[in-house]
Amino acid sequence: MSSAASPDQVGGQTPKAFQPRIFSGIQPSGGITLGNYLGALKRFVEKQDEGIETVYCLVDMHAITVWQDPEKLRQQTREGAAAFLAAGIDPKRSILFNQSQVSAHAELGWIFSCIARMGWMSRMTQWKDKTAGKNAEAASLGLFAYPALMAADILAYKATMVPVGDDQKQHLELTRDIAIKFNNDYGVDFFPVVEPLIEGAATRVMSLRDGTKKMSKSDPSDQSRINLTDDADTIAAKIRKAKTDAEPLPDSIDGLKDRPEAKNLVNIYAALAGQTVAQVIADNAGAQFGTFKPKLVDLAVAKLSPISGEMNRLMADPGEIDRILGNGADRADALARPILDQVYDITGMIRSRRK
Ligand code: AMP
Ligand code: TRP
């Protein structure tokens, strides 16, 4: 779906300047993968370090759109928070919390469920993928409505920029359409039209077992992904066993076309090393995987083992993690509550309880 309005037009009115603010979220529906790290987390840290206001969320209410064992969900939420902290999120400079502690998300999510159209939702490729070959009638209503809650996550803070991996692009277009429709329906210039930040060499990290499939927390094969909690031996074994073709690395980016597995390993290398894909190709042209894979193992272990070490240290004190999440939720609530109060006013809801 594409929206009629251009990014700088809001509700057909003169564009208003919104304060720059970044929001993004990760689902605690499993362990954090290398895809999450390179496509999202590493970039969340870069944005924080650029000095922009950053709000980051473990979206536990999104996670329950598919069944989650309650004890595992709690554990995975803490592990996700530990990953954010270990990767370099500073809870003083960024706001870090879990979604369910700030009720504005659910409240605005409902209102956006009344703005979004069934047709918009049914065109979401993630919905179609998740129900493909399965009985869509048995999927939860929440899974279908999921993108409306995602729009609420972002717009409850009037966030203007959202760093995500490539798979979230369509959901962000929908967020823009919801903001535009809300502004138009109510004749206001209230919500910003958000800008997706999909950047870098690893916006789509692929499975180590199948270069045409996204690396995912929910893949049944643990060999398909690197988890941030994997130790050095596990990382090495997974990369050594990663599927490749028989050709050496090419001498141009063009030569990676139609070689999804080779392209994936080169992209991962570039993102971990902080180099461009062109640089990696220039340095490794003609190399066999027997040479390139050990280099990738060394790089991955060097970059990831400090993070897993720090995660383990943090996970030993779950009370401290919960305290950080609670503090972040207080600060998030203070930003979102006045925005929600205005939304209730705009939509005609009486708010007469004594405070
Ligand atoms: P999720 O695990 O679906 O909650 O994703 C959290 C963030 O990580 C989103 O910004 C995703 O786009 C990003 N992400 C997830 N998997 C990948 C992947 N394989 N490659 C790049 N980014 C990813
Ligand atoms: N839908 C995202 C994913 O599955 C997670 C998410 C929920 C999110 N709310 C968000 C990402 C808000 C960015 C902004 O990856």
XYZ file of C-alpha atoms and ligand atoms in Angstrom:
393
model
C 0.000 0.000 0.000
C 1.289 3.446 -0.743
C 0.027 6.646 0.746
C -1.161 9.564 -1.293
C 0.591 12.210 0.754
C 4.301 12.904 0.440
C 6.464 12.638 3.572
C 6.387 16.376 4.242
C 2.632 16.742 3.833
C 0.559 16.019 6.893
C -3.190 15.933 6.551
C -2.950 18.186 3.499
C -1.960 21.056 5.774
C 1.216 23.062 6.108
C 3.775 20.671 7.544
C 4.534 21.204 11.182
C 8.005 20.623 12.565
C 8.059 17.735 15.019
C 10.833 17.316 17.523
C 13.249 14.595 16.297
C 12.706 11.469 18.345
C 13.605 7.856 17.652
C 11.482 4.874 18.655
C 12.072 1.207 17.958
C 11.158 -2.153 19.401
C 12.173 -5.787 19.466
C 9.906 -8.708 20.361
C 10.984 -10.847 23.316
C 9.590 -13.909 21.562
C 12.928 -15.752 21.622
C 16.620 -15.027 21.961
C 18.137 -12.011 20.211
C 19.765 -13.050 16.913
C 22.642 -11.686 14.855
C 19.938 -10.354 12.479
C 18.374 -8.359 15.314
C 21.795 -7.151 16.375
C 23.030 -5.988 12.957
C 19.667 -4.873 11.550
C 18.455 -3.150 14.696
C 20.317 -3.155 18.016
C 23.737 -2.037 16.770
C 22.063 0.829 14.962
C 19.977 1.741 18.025
C 23.271 2.299 19.846
C 24.650 4.431 16.989
C 21.525 6.624 17.088
C 21.796 7.024 20.856
C 25.449 7.993 20.452
C 24.525 10.602 17.825
C 22.705 12.384 20.636
C 19.115 12.047 19.319
C 16.376 11.342 21.882
C 15.915 7.554 21.776
C 13.079 5.410 23.133
C 13.553 1.619 22.922
C 11.046 -1.023 23.858
C 10.778 -4.763 24.386
C 7.380 -5.319 22.842
C 5.997 -8.062 25.072
C 2.414 -7.386 23.983
C 3.415 -8.002 20.370
C 5.086 -11.238 21.427
C 1.797 -12.735 22.722
C 0.179 -12.474 19.268
C 1.512 -16.042 19.115
C 1.552 -18.297 22.176
C 4.271 -17.550 24.744
C 4.893 -19.551 27.874
C 4.598 -16.923 30.665
C 7.795 -17.872 32.494
C 9.782 -17.976 29.246
C 8.348 -14.620 28.177
C 9.542 -13.028 31.429
C 12.963 -14.605 30.975
C 13.230 -13.562 27.311
C 12.177 -10.006 28.125
C 14.969 -9.760 30.697
C 17.396 -11.364 28.256
C 16.340 -8.866 25.575
C 16.917 -5.996 27.999
C 20.330 -7.445 28.867
C 21.140 -7.554 25.131
C 20.236 -3.873 24.731
C 22.415 -2.920 27.700
C 25.316 -5.184 26.720
C 25.258 -3.832 23.153
C 25.728 -0.299 24.505
C 22.312 1.155 25.295
C 22.802 3.465 28.261
C 19.591 3.629 30.316
C 20.432 7.189 31.313
C 20.676 8.450 27.741
C 18.003 6.218 26.177
C 14.626 5.219 27.559
C 14.522 1.397 27.788
C 11.377 -0.406 28.961
C 8.910 -3.176 28.206
C 5.713 -2.263 26.395
C 3.130 -3.696 28.800
C 4.265 -1.355 31.593
C 3.057 1.685 29.640
C -0.676 1.393 28.993
C -0.658 4.175 26.380
C 0.449 1.557 23.824
C -2.660 -0.593 24.268
C -4.961 2.421 24.494
C -3.697 4.056 21.307
C -3.513 0.623 19.662
C -7.283 0.321 20.049
C -7.917 3.752 18.581
C -5.675 2.903 15.627
C -7.566 -0.373 15.150
C -10.528 1.884 14.444
C -8.508 4.040 12.011
C -6.832 1.234 10.046
C -8.908 -0.678 7.486
C -9.265 -4.462 7.232
C -7.966 -4.278 3.650
C -4.761 -2.551 4.760
C -4.081 -5.243 7.313
C -4.848 -8.144 5.013
C -2.243 -6.835 2.541
C 0.593 -7.049 5.098
C 3.140 -9.563 3.798
C 4.150 -10.576 7.327
C 0.553 -11.547 8.095
C 0.358 -13.442 4.815
C 3.697 -15.204 5.478
C 2.791 -16.141 9.027
C -0.519 -17.647 7.971
C 0.655 -19.151 4.658
C -0.105 -22.849 4.464
C -1.803 -22.669 7.862
C -5.352 -22.160 8.918
C -5.641 -18.332 8.978
C -8.988 -18.730 10.802
C -7.035 -20.079 13.764
C -4.554 -17.164 13.922
C -5.157 -14.719 16.745
C -7.028 -11.479 16.112
C -3.989 -9.791 17.689
C -1.679 -11.179 15.000
C -3.903 -9.586 12.357
C -4.119 -6.267 14.232
C -0.420 -6.293 15.154
C 0.609 -3.404 12.852
C -1.946 -1.070 14.488
C -0.274 -1.698 17.864
C 3.099 -1.093 16.232
C 1.868 2.263 14.889
C 0.678 3.079 18.406
C 4.103 2.215 19.863
C 5.693 4.783 17.613
C 3.058 7.500 17.586
C 2.374 7.454 21.346
C 5.701 9.310 21.465
C 5.197 11.239 18.209
C 8.463 9.612 17.163
C 9.742 10.878 13.827
C 12.338 8.206 12.965
C 12.269 4.433 13.328
C 15.415 2.332 12.800
C 14.418 -1.197 11.710
C 15.481 -4.060 9.470
C 14.127 -4.334 5.949
C 11.266 -6.684 6.933
C 9.510 -3.852 8.808
C 9.316 -1.446 5.870
C 5.701 -2.252 5.020
C 4.604 -1.903 8.659
C 6.151 1.572 8.722
C 4.318 2.533 5.538
C 1.149 1.468 7.314
C 2.130 3.593 10.324
C 2.415 6.547 7.976
C -1.005 5.790 6.488
C -2.551 5.577 9.955
C -1.011 8.929 10.958
C -2.238 10.566 7.743
C -5.752 9.110 8.052
C -6.045 10.134 11.718
C -4.921 13.673 10.873
C -7.321 13.851 7.924
C -10.337 12.285 9.661
C -10.092 14.632 12.635
C -8.828 17.648 10.683
C -5.725 18.026 12.804
C -1.985 18.176 12.234
C -1.268 15.990 15.221
C 0.804 12.920 14.338
C 4.080 13.083 12.417
C 4.574 11.000 9.300
C 7.433 8.781 10.403
C 10.607 8.130 8.509
C 11.948 4.562 8.378
C 15.718 4.296 8.905
C 16.734 1.138 7.033
C 20.468 1.509 6.589
C 23.769 -0.358 6.453
C 25.116 -3.605 5.029
C 22.861 -5.884 7.083
C 19.277 -4.678 6.766
C 18.327 -8.273 5.966
C 20.536 -10.968 7.497
C 19.641 -14.346 6.019
C 19.500 -17.828 7.531
C 22.857 -19.653 7.646
C 21.083 -22.743 6.284
C 19.115 -21.098 3.465
C 20.190 -17.809 1.892
C 16.668 -17.080 0.672
C 15.133 -17.083 4.166
C 15.472 -14.359 6.803
C 17.484 -15.238 9.923
C 14.779 -15.503 12.558
C 14.251 -16.242 16.250
C 11.382 -18.507 15.321
C 13.231 -20.746 12.808
C 12.991 -24.308 14.156
C 16.698 -24.874 13.366
C 19.114 -23.268 15.821
C 21.850 -23.818 13.195
C 20.112 -21.223 10.999
C 20.962 -18.361 13.323
C 23.607 -16.964 15.638
C 22.171 -15.999 19.003
C 23.790 -13.238 21.043
C 24.069 -15.785 23.864
C 26.063 -18.301 21.760
C 29.596 -18.962 23.019
C 32.684 -18.748 20.780
C 32.695 -22.476 19.928
C 29.034 -22.423 18.941
C 29.500 -19.333 16.759
C 32.524 -20.941 15.068
C 30.687 -24.215 14.434
C 27.622 -22.469 12.989
C 29.683 -20.326 10.605
C 31.847 -23.281 9.541
C 28.703 -25.262 8.739
C 26.925 -22.330 7.046
C 25.671 -23.182 3.584
C 27.751 -21.745 0.709
C 28.336 -22.435 -2.961
C 31.525 -23.844 -4.496
C 32.783 -20.623 -6.132
C 35.451 -18.307 -4.698
C 34.402 -14.766 -3.697
C 33.921 -12.499 -6.721
C 35.864 -9.336 -7.482
C 32.783 -7.101 -7.724
C 29.470 -6.665 -5.878
C 27.720 -7.652 -9.099
C 29.352 -11.070 -8.821
C 27.282 -11.745 -5.663
C 24.058 -11.645 -7.659
C 22.235 -14.989 -7.547
C 24.621 -16.183 -4.795
C 22.426 -15.543 -1.728
C 24.580 -17.488 0.762
C 27.841 -15.838 -0.352
C 26.179 -12.435 -0.332
C 24.872 -13.017 3.188
C 28.280 -13.918 4.643
C 29.895 -10.913 2.938
C 27.154 -8.603 4.255
C 27.547 -10.002 7.777
C 31.314 -9.485 7.574
C 30.897 -5.891 6.361
C 28.368 -5.011 9.070
C 30.448 -6.567 11.864
C 33.671 -4.933 10.630
C 32.017 -1.553 10.037
C 33.158 -1.682 6.392
C 31.308 -1.295 3.121
C 30.484 -4.400 1.074
C 32.761 -2.998 -1.667
C 35.684 -2.908 0.772
C 35.108 -6.484 1.897
C 34.921 -7.626 -1.734
C 38.097 -5.724 -2.628
C 39.997 -7.309 0.296
C 38.748 -10.858 -0.328
C 38.344 -11.179 -4.100
C 39.164 -14.716 -5.219
C 39.201 -16.133 -1.672
C 37.692 -19.587 -1.129
C 35.213 -20.042 1.715
C 37.850 -22.201 3.397
C 39.792 -18.977 3.900
C 36.961 -16.486 4.265
C 34.937 -18.416 6.850
C 37.739 -18.555 9.463
C 38.210 -14.789 9.054
C 34.496 -14.322 9.614
C 34.611 -16.603 12.676
C 37.428 -14.528 14.231
C 35.611 -11.281 13.537
C 32.249 -12.550 14.817
C 33.766 -13.971 17.995
C 35.754 -10.771 18.627
C 32.662 -8.579 18.220
C 30.033 -10.808 19.836
C 31.732 -12.482 22.789
C 32.102 -9.244 24.814
C 28.338 -8.767 24.351
C 27.425 -12.292 25.453
C 29.814 -12.004 28.411
C 28.180 -8.785 29.540
C 24.694 -10.271 29.001
C 25.578 -13.163 31.297
C 26.815 -10.759 33.950
C 23.627 -8.687 33.728
C 21.341 -11.744 33.742
C 22.770 -12.763 37.097
C 20.893 -9.821 38.642
C 17.334 -9.886 37.243
C 16.181 -7.476 39.953
C 18.468 -4.801 38.550
C 17.146 -5.389 35.012
C 13.565 -5.072 36.264
C 14.491 -1.851 38.056
C 15.964 -0.387 34.833
C 12.831 -1.399 32.870
C 10.554 0.111 35.527
C 12.468 3.353 35.548
C 12.380 3.496 31.731
C 8.629 2.820 31.807
C 8.079 5.772 34.173
C 9.914 8.050 31.792
C 8.131 6.622 28.743
C 4.761 7.073 30.464
C 5.570 10.719 31.203
C 6.119 11.325 27.471
C 3.139 9.327 26.206
C 0.427 10.274 28.724
C 0.010 13.941 27.659
C -0.073 12.834 23.998
C -2.791 10.257 24.813
C -4.789 12.880 26.748
C -4.806 15.026 23.611
C -5.841 12.047 21.470
C -8.850 11.417 23.758
C -9.765 15.064 23.506
C -9.453 15.090 19.691
C -11.591 11.931 19.369
C -14.371 13.241 21.642
C -13.944 11.121 24.754
C -15.079 12.646 28.043
C -12.260 12.665 30.609
C -13.828 13.973 33.806
C -12.377 11.775 36.547
C -10.706 13.684 39.353
C -6.959 13.269 39.072
P 11.822 -8.942 15.702
O 12.785 -10.024 16.058
O 10.889 -9.372 14.624
O 11.168 -8.314 16.854
O 12.706 -7.786 15.037
C 13.287 -6.725 15.760
C 14.124 -5.856 14.831
O 15.179 -6.620 14.244
C 13.333 -5.263 13.653
O 13.822 -3.954 13.378
C 13.660 -6.189 12.526
O 13.541 -5.586 11.261
C 15.113 -6.540 12.828
N 15.445 -7.850 12.276
C 14.900 -9.051 12.620
N 15.440 -10.047 11.916
C 16.353 -9.466 11.081
C 17.248 -9.963 10.088
N 17.310 -11.264 9.809
N 18.044 -9.077 9.446
C 17.995 -7.757 9.726
N 17.171 -7.218 10.650
C 16.359 -8.057 11.318
N 7.121 -5.388 14.492
C 8.498 -5.330 14.881
C 9.182 -6.659 14.527
O 8.577 -7.692 14.538
C 8.680 -5.036 16.343
C 8.067 -3.729 16.694
C 6.914 -3.548 17.412
C 8.541 -2.444 16.342
N 6.673 -2.222 17.573
C 7.621 -1.526 16.921
C 9.619 -1.982 15.607
C 7.772 -0.155 16.754
C 9.747 -0.612 15.444
C 8.836 0.293 16.015
O 10.332 -6.647 14.253
